[in-house]
Amino acid sequence: MQSAMFLAVQHDCGSMDKSSSSSPKHEEKREKMKRTLLKDWKTRLSYFLQNSSSPGKPKNGKKSKQQTFIKPSPEEAQLWSEAFDELLASKYGLAAFRAFLKSEFCEENIEFWLACEDFKKTKSPQKLSSKARKIYTDFIEKEAPKEINIDFQTKTLIAQNIQEATSGCFTTAQKRVYSLMENNSYPRFLESEFYQDLCKKPQIATEPHAT
């Protein structure tokens, strides 16, 4: 359960707060909030560093029930900056991005997008209908536990579409959420210290020449 402090700083990830204030107390509060979020972000991302094996060196021994992620090479990590889809296509990149969104209190965006990807692959009409209702109750309806930030008209259209569910029920909403992530969270992720560290090539230690 999130602490009262984190709930107090919860914000809409769809748009950054552009309002400004000349009050020194307001600026001090914003800086403190940023430091808190950065600390939380680093803590969450350390999980992936600690539970990831080096490139080309899979872990030996018994298989763990927890999924492990192979740390990408600097070249592989740099590909993520070329396109948002490159990041989403990487298991490690996707996991890291989810942790980043969680630190910004908007992980529901990527969870909704992934749920829609799974939904579109469903062939059984019965499963399609049940999954559509679950996605609606989890992400779409008013005061849903993981309610996403979409307009009222889109929500109303989805409510009508799931009565006779098809694979395209959530297409409009998924595109909007994708756009929000691509234009807001994705650029901030690329600027994060964690991502920059992944892109750094390890320095090769050289022995000093004998004189």
CSV table of C-alpha atoms in Angstrom, one decimal, residues 6-210:
chain,number,residue,atom,x,y,z
A,6,PHE,CA,3.3,9.1,-2.0
A,7,LEU,CA,-0.5,9.5,-2.3
A,8,ALA,CA,0.0,13.2,-1.6
A,9,VAL,CA,2.2,13.6,-4.6
A,10,GLN,CA,0.2,11.4,-6.9
A,11,HIS,CA,-0.2,13.1,-10.3
A,12,ASP,CA,-1.6,12.6,-13.8
A,13,CYS,CA,1.2,11.2,-15.9
A,14,GLY,CA,-0.6,12.3,-19.1
A,15,SER,CA,0.7,15.9,-18.8
A,16,MET,CA,3.4,17.6,-16.7
A,17,ASP,CA,2.4,20.3,-14.3
A,18,LYS,CA,3.1,23.5,-16.2
A,19,SER,CA,1.8,25.8,-13.5
A,20,SER,CA,4.4,27.9,-11.8
A,21,SER,CA,4.6,29.8,-8.5
A,22,SER,CA,6.9,32.4,-7.3
A,23,SER,CA,6.5,31.3,-3.7
A,24,PRO,CA,9.8,30.0,-2.3
A,25,LYS,CA,7.9,27.5,-0.1
A,26,HIS,CA,6.2,26.1,-3.2
A,27,GLU,CA,9.5,25.7,-5.1
A,28,GLU,CA,11.1,24.1,-2.0
A,29,LYS,CA,8.1,21.6,-1.8
A,30,ARG,CA,8.5,20.8,-5.5
A,31,GLU,CA,12.2,20.1,-5.2
A,32,LYS,CA,11.6,17.9,-2.1
A,33,MET,CA,9.0,16.0,-4.1
A,34,LYS,CA,11.4,15.5,-7.0
A,35,ARG,CA,14.1,14.2,-4.7
A,36,THR,CA,11.6,11.7,-3.2
A,37,LEU,CA,10.5,10.4,-6.6
A,38,LEU,CA,14.1,10.1,-7.8
A,39,LYS,CA,15.0,8.1,-4.7
A,40,ASP,CA,12.0,5.8,-5.2
A,41,TRP,CA,12.9,5.4,-8.9
A,42,LYS,CA,16.5,4.4,-8.1
A,43,THR,CA,15.3,2.0,-5.5
A,44,ARG,CA,12.9,0.2,-7.8
A,45,LEU,CA,15.4,0.1,-10.7
A,46,SER,CA,18.1,-1.4,-8.5
A,47,TYR,CA,16.0,-4.5,-8.5
A,48,PHE,CA,16.7,-5.0,-12.2
A,49,LEU,CA,20.4,-4.4,-11.7
A,50,GLN,CA,20.6,-6.8,-8.9
A,51,ASN,CA,18.5,-9.5,-10.5
A,52,SER,CA,19.9,-9.3,-14.0
A,53,SER,CA,22.7,-11.4,-15.5
A,54,SER,CA,25.4,-10.0,-17.7
A,55,PRO,CA,25.0,-10.1,-21.5
A,56,GLY,CA,25.8,-13.6,-22.8
A,57,LYS,CA,26.3,-15.0,-19.3
A,58,PRO,CA,23.0,-16.7,-18.2
A,59,LYS,CA,22.8,-17.6,-14.6
A,60,ASN,CA,23.5,-21.2,-13.7
A,61,GLY,CA,21.9,-23.4,-11.1
A,62,LYS,CA,18.3,-24.0,-10.2
A,63,LYS,CA,15.7,-22.0,-12.1
A,64,SER,CA,14.1,-19.3,-10.0
A,65,LYS,CA,10.3,-18.8,-10.0
A,66,GLN,CA,10.9,-15.1,-10.4
A,67,GLN,CA,11.7,-13.9,-13.9
A,68,THR,CA,15.2,-12.7,-14.4
A,69,PHE,CA,16.2,-10.2,-17.0
A,70,ILE,CA,19.4,-10.2,-18.9
A,71,LYS,CA,21.1,-6.8,-18.7
A,72,PRO,CA,21.5,-5.4,-22.2
A,73,SER,CA,24.7,-4.3,-23.7
A,74,PRO,CA,25.3,-0.5,-24.1
A,75,GLU,CA,24.6,-0.9,-27.8
A,76,GLU,CA,21.3,-2.7,-27.2
A,77,ALA,CA,20.2,-0.1,-24.6
A,78,GLN,CA,21.0,2.7,-27.1
A,79,LEU,CA,18.6,1.2,-29.6
A,80,TRP,CA,15.8,2.0,-27.2
A,81,SER,CA,16.2,5.7,-27.9
A,82,GLU,CA,15.6,5.2,-31.6
A,83,ALA,CA,11.9,4.4,-31.2
A,84,PHE,CA,9.5,3.7,-28.4
A,85,ASP,CA,8.7,0.3,-30.0
A,86,GLU,CA,12.3,-0.7,-29.6
A,87,LEU,CA,12.0,-0.2,-25.8
A,88,LEU,CA,8.7,-2.1,-25.6
A,89,ALA,CA,10.1,-5.0,-27.6
A,90,SER,CA,12.9,-5.5,-25.0
A,91,LYS,CA,11.9,-7.6,-22.0
A,92,TYR,CA,14.5,-5.8,-19.8
A,93,GLY,CA,13.5,-2.4,-21.3
A,94,LEU,CA,9.8,-3.0,-20.7
A,95,ALA,CA,10.4,-4.1,-17.1
A,96,ALA,CA,12.6,-1.0,-16.5
A,97,PHE,CA,10.0,1.3,-18.1
A,98,ARG,CA,7.2,-0.2,-16.0
A,99,ALA,CA,9.3,0.5,-12.8
A,100,PHE,CA,9.8,4.1,-14.1
A,101,LEU,CA,6.1,4.6,-14.6
A,102,LYS,CA,5.4,3.2,-11.2
A,103,SER,CA,7.8,5.8,-9.7
A,104,GLU,CA,5.7,8.4,-11.5
A,105,PHE,CA,2.4,6.9,-10.2
A,106,CYS,CA,1.1,6.0,-13.7
A,107,GLU,CA,2.0,2.4,-14.2
A,108,GLU,CA,-1.7,1.8,-15.2
A,109,ASN,CA,-0.8,3.2,-18.7
A,110,ILE,CA,1.6,0.4,-19.6
A,111,GLU,CA,-0.5,-2.2,-17.8
A,112,PHE,CA,-3.5,-1.2,-19.9
A,113,TRP,CA,-1.5,-1.2,-23.1
A,114,LEU,CA,-0.2,-4.7,-22.3
A,115,ALA,CA,-3.7,-5.9,-21.5
A,116,CYS,CA,-4.9,-4.6,-24.8
A,117,GLU,CA,-2.0,-6.4,-26.6
A,118,ASP,CA,-3.1,-9.7,-25.0
A,119,PHE,CA,-6.7,-9.0,-25.7
A,120,LYS,CA,-6.1,-8.5,-29.4
A,121,LYS,CA,-4.5,-12.0,-29.6
A,122,THR,CA,-7.5,-13.7,-28.1
A,123,LYS,CA,-9.4,-15.9,-30.5
A,124,SER,CA,-12.2,-17.4,-28.4
A,125,PRO,CA,-15.4,-15.3,-28.4
A,126,GLN,CA,-16.1,-16.3,-24.8
A,127,LYS,CA,-12.6,-15.3,-23.6
A,128,LEU,CA,-12.8,-12.1,-25.6
A,129,SER,CA,-16.0,-11.1,-23.8
A,130,SER,CA,-14.7,-11.9,-20.3
A,131,LYS,CA,-11.3,-10.2,-21.0
A,132,ALA,CA,-13.2,-7.1,-22.3
A,133,ARG,CA,-15.2,-6.8,-19.2
A,134,LYS,CA,-12.2,-7.2,-17.0
A,135,ILE,CA,-10.2,-4.5,-18.9
A,136,TYR,CA,-13.3,-2.3,-18.6
A,137,THR,CA,-13.7,-2.7,-14.8
A,138,ASP,CA,-9.9,-2.5,-14.2
A,139,PHE,CA,-9.0,0.5,-16.4
A,140,ILE,CA,-12.0,2.2,-17.9
A,141,GLU,CA,-15.1,2.6,-15.7
A,142,LYS,CA,-15.3,5.5,-13.3
A,143,GLU,CA,-13.2,5.0,-10.2
A,144,ALA,CA,-11.7,1.9,-11.6
A,145,PRO,CA,-8.7,0.6,-9.5
A,146,LYS,CA,-6.3,1.4,-12.4
A,147,GLU,CA,-8.4,4.1,-14.2
A,148,ILE,CA,-6.6,5.5,-17.2
A,149,ASN,CA,-6.8,9.2,-18.3
A,150,ILE,CA,-9.1,9.1,-21.4
A,151,ASP,CA,-12.0,11.3,-22.4
A,152,PHE,CA,-15.7,10.6,-21.5
A,153,GLN,CA,-16.7,10.0,-25.1
A,154,THR,CA,-14.1,7.2,-25.5
A,155,LYS,CA,-15.2,5.6,-22.3
A,156,THR,CA,-18.8,5.7,-23.4
A,157,LEU,CA,-18.0,4.2,-26.8
A,158,ILE,CA,-16.0,1.3,-25.0
A,159,ALA,CA,-18.9,0.7,-22.7
A,160,GLN,CA,-21.1,0.2,-25.8
A,161,ASN,CA,-18.6,-1.9,-27.7
A,162,ILE,CA,-18.0,-4.5,-25.0
A,163,GLN,CA,-21.6,-5.5,-25.1
A,164,GLU,CA,-20.6,-7.4,-28.2
A,165,ALA,CA,-16.8,-7.6,-27.8
A,166,THR,CA,-14.5,-7.6,-30.8
A,167,SER,CA,-10.7,-7.3,-30.9
A,168,GLY,CA,-11.0,-3.6,-31.7
A,169,CYS,CA,-13.0,-2.6,-28.6
A,170,PHE,CA,-10.1,-0.7,-27.0
A,171,THR,CA,-8.2,0.4,-30.1
A,172,THR,CA,-8.9,4.1,-29.7
A,173,ALA,CA,-8.1,4.1,-26.0
A,174,GLN,CA,-4.9,2.1,-26.5
A,175,LYS,CA,-3.6,4.5,-29.2
A,176,ARG,CA,-4.2,7.5,-26.9
A,177,VAL,CA,-2.4,5.8,-24.0
A,178,TYR,CA,0.4,4.8,-26.3
A,179,SER,CA,0.7,8.4,-27.4
A,180,LEU,CA,0.7,9.7,-23.8
A,181,MET,CA,3.6,7.4,-22.9
A,182,GLU,CA,5.5,8.0,-26.1
A,183,ASN,CA,5.3,11.8,-25.8
A,184,ASN,CA,5.7,12.2,-22.0
A,185,SER,CA,7.1,9.3,-20.0
A,186,TYR,CA,9.3,7.9,-22.7
A,187,PRO,CA,11.5,11.0,-23.2
A,188,ARG,CA,11.8,11.4,-19.4
A,189,PHE,CA,12.9,7.7,-19.2
A,190,LEU,CA,15.6,8.3,-21.8
A,191,GLU,CA,16.9,11.2,-19.7
A,192,SER,CA,16.9,9.2,-16.5
A,193,GLU,CA,20.2,8.4,-14.8
A,194,PHE,CA,19.4,4.7,-14.9
A,195,TYR,CA,19.1,4.7,-18.7
A,196,GLN,CA,22.2,6.8,-19.2
A,197,ASP,CA,24.2,4.4,-17.1
A,198,LEU,CA,23.0,1.5,-19.2
A,199,CYS,CA,24.3,3.2,-22.3
A,200,LYS,CA,27.7,3.9,-20.9
A,201,LYS,CA,30.4,1.6,-22.3
A,202,PRO,CA,32.7,0.1,-19.6
A,203,GLN,CA,36.1,1.7,-19.4
A,204,ILE,CA,39.0,-0.6,-20.1
A,205,ALA,CA,41.6,-0.3,-17.5
A,206,THR,CA,45.1,0.2,-18.9
A,207,GLU,CA,48.3,-0.6,-17.0
A,208,PRO,CA,50.7,2.3,-16.7
A,209,HIS,CA,53.7,2.1,-18.9
A,210,ALA,CA,56.9,1.3,-17.2
